[in-house]
mmCIF file of C-alpha atoms in Angstrom:
data_model
loop_
_atom_site.group_PDB
_atom_site.id
_atom_site.type_symbol
_atom_site.label_atom_id
_atom_site.label_comp_id
_atom_site.label_asym_id
_atom_site.label_seq_id
_atom_site.Cartn_x
_atom_site.Cartn_y
_atom_site.Cartn_z
ATOM 1 C CA UNK V 956 134.518 179.203 94.353
ATOM 2 C CA UNK V 957 134.278 177.911 97.914
ATOM 3 C CA UNK V 958 136.128 179.762 100.611
ATOM 4 C CA UNK V 959 137.020 177.567 103.525
ATOM 5 C CA UNK V 960 138.610 179.053 106.608
ATOM 6 C CA UNK V 961 140.030 176.521 109.012
ATOM 7 C CA UNK V 962 142.187 176.628 112.083
ATOM 8 C CA UNK V 963 144.923 174.089 111.463
ATOM 9 C CA UNK V 964 146.301 172.165 114.423
ATOM 10 C CA UNK V 965 148.795 169.974 112.512
ATOM 11 C CA UNK V 966 149.385 169.048 108.913
ATOM 12 C CA UNK V 967 151.212 166.595 106.668
ATOM 13 C CA UNK V 968 152.166 167.498 103.095
ATOM 14 C CA UNK V 969 153.313 164.825 100.639
ATOM 15 C CA UNK V 970 154.607 165.586 97.136
ATOM 16 C CA UNK V 971 153.755 162.742 94.767
ATOM 17 C CA UNK V 972 155.519 163.086 91.419
ATOM 18 C CA UNK V 973 154.194 160.772 88.694
ATOM 19 C CA UNK V 974 151.827 158.844 90.971
ATOM 20 C CA UNK V 975 151.312 155.225 89.970
ATOM 21 C CA UNK V 976 148.525 152.850 90.959
ATOM 22 C CA UNK V 977 150.915 150.885 93.183
ATOM 23 C CA UNK V 978 151.749 154.059 95.144
ATOM 24 C CA UNK V 979 148.201 154.553 96.394
ATOM 25 C CA UNK V 980 148.252 151.767 99.033
ATOM 26 C CA UNK V 981 151.440 152.998 100.739
ATOM 27 C CA UNK V 982 150.132 156.588 100.731
ATOM 28 C CA UNK V 983 146.889 155.369 102.339
ATOM 29 C CA UNK V 984 148.947 153.741 105.097
ATOM 30 C CA UNK V 985 150.854 157.001 105.650
ATOM 31 C CA UNK V 986 147.537 158.854 105.970
ATOM 32 C CA UNK V 987 146.273 156.297 108.502
ATOM 33 C CA UNK V 988 149.518 156.512 110.501
ATOM 34 C CA UNK V 989 149.247 160.295 110.773
ATOM 35 C CA UNK V 990 145.590 160.197 111.753
ATOM 36 C CA UNK V 991 146.325 157.557 114.384
ATOM 37 C CA UNK V 992 149.177 159.690 115.816
ATOM 38 C CA UNK V 993 146.812 162.660 115.918
ATOM 39 C CA UNK V 994 144.107 160.647 117.728
ATOM 40 C CA UNK V 995 141.697 160.817 114.758
ATOM 41 C CA UNK V 996 140.883 157.095 114.744
ATOM 42 C CA UNK V 997 137.198 157.488 113.934
ATOM 43 C CA UNK V 998 138.049 159.299 110.679
ATOM 44 C CA UNK V 999 140.718 156.877 109.396
ATOM 45 C CA UNK V 1000 138.615 154.551 107.234
ATOM 46 C CA UNK V 1001 136.731 157.274 105.393
ATOM 47 C CA UNK V 1002 139.869 159.390 105.008
ATOM 48 C CA UNK V 1003 141.706 156.435 103.450
ATOM 49 C CA UNK V 1004 138.811 155.814 101.066
ATOM 50 C CA UNK V 1005 138.762 159.474 100.050
ATOM 51 C CA UNK V 1006 142.524 159.646 99.531
ATOM 52 C CA UNK V 1007 142.367 156.489 97.399
ATOM 53 C CA UNK V 1008 139.670 157.982 95.188
ATOM 54 C CA UNK V 1009 141.391 161.341 94.756
ATOM 55 C CA UNK V 1010 144.764 159.772 93.947
ATOM 56 C CA UNK V 1011 143.225 157.211 91.589
ATOM 57 C CA UNK V 1012 141.652 160.094 89.660
ATOM 58 C CA UNK V 1013 145.010 161.855 89.395
ATOM 59 C CA UNK V 1014 146.589 158.618 88.181
ATOM 60 C CA UNK V 1015 143.856 157.982 85.564
ATOM 61 C CA UNK V 1016 143.122 161.483 84.298
ATOM 62 C CA UNK V 1017 146.237 163.675 84.665
ATOM 63 C CA UNK V 1018 149.955 163.569 83.920
ATOM 64 C CA UNK V 1019 150.307 162.268 87.492
ATOM 65 C CA UNK V 1020 152.159 164.909 89.522
ATOM 66 C CA UNK V 1021 150.244 165.944 92.610
ATOM 67 C CA UNK V 1022 150.456 166.992 96.227
ATOM 68 C CA UNK V 1023 148.461 165.561 99.125
ATOM 69 C CA UNK V 1024 147.771 167.719 102.159
ATOM 70 C CA UNK V 1025 146.136 166.445 105.349
ATOM 71 C CA UNK V 1026 145.205 169.036 107.948
ATOM 72 C CA UNK V 1027 144.001 168.309 111.427
ATOM 73 C CA UNK V 1028 141.522 170.841 112.777
ATOM 74 C CA UNK V 1029 139.756 171.121 116.096
ATOM 75 C CA UNK V 1030 136.582 169.589 114.652
ATOM 76 C CA UNK V 1031 138.089 166.980 112.291
ATOM 77 C CA UNK V 1032 140.324 166.885 109.223
ATOM 78 C CA UNK V 1033 140.640 168.452 105.793
ATOM 79 C CA UNK V 1034 142.237 166.455 102.974
ATOM 80 C CA UNK V 1035 143.193 167.997 99.641
ATOM 81 C CA UNK V 1036 144.905 166.854 96.475
ATOM 82 C CA UNK V 1037 146.357 169.420 94.092
ATOM 83 C CA UNK V 1038 147.355 168.494 90.549
ATOM 84 C CA UNK V 1039 148.459 170.460 87.518
ATOM 85 C CA UNK V 1040 145.776 169.460 85.015
ATOM 86 C CA UNK V 1041 143.214 172.185 84.381
ATOM 87 C CA UNK V 1042 140.342 169.827 83.471
ATOM 88 C CA UNK V 1043 137.821 169.862 86.311
ATOM 89 C CA UNK V 1044 135.984 166.712 87.371
ATOM 90 C CA UNK V 1045 132.337 166.884 88.229
ATOM 91 C CA UNK V 1046 130.740 165.876 91.512
ATOM 92 C CA UNK V 1047 127.338 165.489 89.844
ATOM 93 C CA UNK V 1048 125.481 162.212 89.592
ATOM 94 C CA UNK V 1049 126.717 160.346 86.506
ATOM 95 C CA UNK V 1050 124.419 159.034 83.810
ATOM 96 C CA UNK V 1051 122.970 155.629 84.808
ATOM 97 C CA UNK V 1052 124.604 154.027 81.780
ATOM 98 C CA UNK V 1053 128.044 155.586 82.331
ATOM 99 C CA UNK V 1054 130.801 153.023 82.805
ATOM 100 C CA UNK V 1055 132.923 155.283 85.029
ATOM 101 C CA UNK V 1056 132.775 158.587 86.890
ATOM 102 C CA UNK V 1057 130.937 157.530 90.021
ATOM 103 C CA UNK V 1058 133.794 157.698 92.538
ATOM 104 C CA UNK V 1059 133.818 161.423 93.313
ATOM 105 C CA UNK V 1060 130.019 161.549 93.283
ATOM 106 C CA UNK V 1061 129.799 158.708 95.821
ATOM 107 C CA UNK V 1062 132.582 160.191 97.953
ATOM 108 C CA UNK V 1063 130.799 163.556 98.035
ATOM 109 C CA UNK V 1064 127.829 161.804 99.666
ATOM 110 C CA UNK V 1065 129.994 160.298 102.409
ATOM 111 C CA UNK V 1066 132.020 163.323 103.510
ATOM 112 C CA UNK V 1067 130.833 166.421 105.358
ATOM 113 C CA UNK V 1068 132.000 168.858 102.706
ATOM 114 C CA UNK V 1069 133.721 168.527 99.322
ATOM 115 C CA UNK V 1070 134.703 170.839 96.478
ATOM 116 C CA UNK V 1071 136.737 171.165 93.312
ATOM 117 C CA UNK V 1072 138.550 174.468 92.892
ATOM 118 C CA UNK V 1073 140.394 175.666 89.796
ATOM 119 C CA UNK V 1074 143.866 177.088 90.368
ATOM 120 C CA UNK V 1075 146.095 179.179 88.154
ATOM 121 C CA UNK V 1076 147.920 175.994 87.107
ATOM 122 C CA UNK V 1077 145.668 173.037 87.779
ATOM 123 C CA UNK V 1078 143.072 172.322 90.432
ATOM 124 C CA UNK V 1079 142.540 171.283 94.006
ATOM 125 C CA UNK V 1080 139.969 168.752 95.172
ATOM 126 C CA UNK V 1081 139.317 168.649 98.885
ATOM 127 C CA UNK V 1082 137.024 167.016 101.385
ATOM 128 C CA UNK V 1083 136.353 167.629 105.026
ATOM 129 C CA UNK V 1084 135.477 165.124 107.726
ATOM 130 C CA UNK V 1085 134.163 166.288 111.073
ATOM 131 C CA UNK V 1086 133.906 164.356 114.303
ATOM 132 C CA UNK V 1087 130.387 163.099 114.973
ATOM 133 C CA UNK V 1088 129.981 165.564 117.866
ATOM 134 C CA UNK V 1089 131.150 168.525 115.727
ATOM 135 C CA UNK V 1090 128.868 167.600 112.822
ATOM 136 C CA UNK V 1091 125.770 167.380 115.039
#
């Protein structure tokens, strides 16, 4: 289990009961709006991509109830999605002949840090994006 200690500056929490595919676009726009208000413009595109992937996985592989949390930190942002399905996805490279399962693997290569953590009732998948100067 990964332990991640962060100093949160601001955060946005969104409960998403029974997420549907058509909900993902509007949620992405909400994420972008918050990041723009927080002055995190350089992280918007990748954050939107990551949120899309995490929510699409909830939609495809779980009953659909989840919570999105975006936290601004001094060195970037932390985005997490919590759902109530205990099955854990893998971040490993999928088999070359697999027809699905590449999204989280590809996302893990784009973000600064990413993990899947089991919870008492479900799981949390999170990723962290740092500013270029903080990551260096």
